């Protein structure tokens, strides 16, 4: 009815527990789990549920999370509530809570929230392991900043690390690719001492006019993981620092050139792709100028390698465009083309209507909705690609 084609031979699974959407970080906090409701409604309105296997995963257990995280940290996470939290407790700050930015607030149901999104990533990984799916999707995951004993940048538990650890039980080499506008520092740090995971992150990097680095402040081109030759993880990270306002053609060229080279050289047996939607134009926290189809191009390209693929969410702070993008990328996975005019019967349709909300269509022009000047010259990008390819030489033993 909406122009769906037959799936092109890929078995796709969708892992989602709707309880995750009812959690609130606080009224003006940019992270809004409600964007997952909007995403799900678009996916259903286009009939994409008939083209995939749907799973409603159980929450991850304490023991499952302890495969990566420290028990003391998890025990704190499982007990803290807005009522019993003591912001002056030294362990509160040490675990990444409070602080002046309040990036990681304590909210009602926090433990339930982290167990739900992590359970979905673990469920998706096990579907790839037992070959039930070629592509497994969890839009509620992708919380790439969490460390083993510290919450950071809206992330409390690192579902990506947990999923990669699961994939490593049957895969010799896992490639992690991160197109969130922020550096995937937590995943990079977790696998800094192994050559069995290669991490590749594209992100905004630089210092603003007030002297503050763009969060988290790491991920320059020369950061390739440990340099100590005794460390097995040497040269197994690649960071692509990008400036404000990058456009569709530049990003697609950059992504294609560098990602192709990494895949050819590292030859992974499974790929995990974090598809943070804060790299879109008009994102509340982002700085890039990408349109939905340019973002989706990255998924299309990675899919074309035909390796087991775990596709997960991440950032994305303009909910209507997060939903559009992840719906489009779900369609890319199953090989469907979607009609630009949104189906009329979508719940929350008003979130997509009106000039400022994208005029009731799936692919509005997001270019320069936030007027970030493009600070990436062709010359700078060519030099960046050249350096990235040079860094890849460290992969040869
Ligand atoms: O930039 C930061 C940390 C500071 C910000 C400035 N203060 C003064 C000091 C600390 C350095 N944090 C970032 C975190 C971004 C996390 C991105 C997560 C992901 O997309 O990569 C993956 C899910 C940041 N940027 C914007 C904010 N924090 C922000 C936090 C808020 C807020 C508004 C903006 C927290 C609470 C409220 N508003 C109410
Ligand atoms: Ca990134
Ligand atoms: Zn982000």
Short mmCIF file of C-alpha atoms in Angstrom, two decimals, residues 19 37 96 152 199 239 314 386 395:
data_model
loop_
_atom_site.label_atom_id
_atom_site.label_comp_id
_atom_site.label_asym_id
_atom_site.label_seq_id
_atom_site.Cartn_x
_atom_site.Cartn_y
_atom_site.Cartn_z
CA UNK A 19 8.21 0.00 28.62
CA UNK A 37 7.34 6.01 20.73
CA UNK A 96 29.18 10.27 37.31
CA UNK A 152 28.58 9.81 31.34
CA UNK A 199 36.33 0.94 16.79
CA UNK A 239 38.71 8.54 14.92
CA UNK A 314 22.11 6.47 20.24
CA UNK A 386 44.70 10.74 3.79
CA UNK A 395 46.91 -2.61 11.53
#
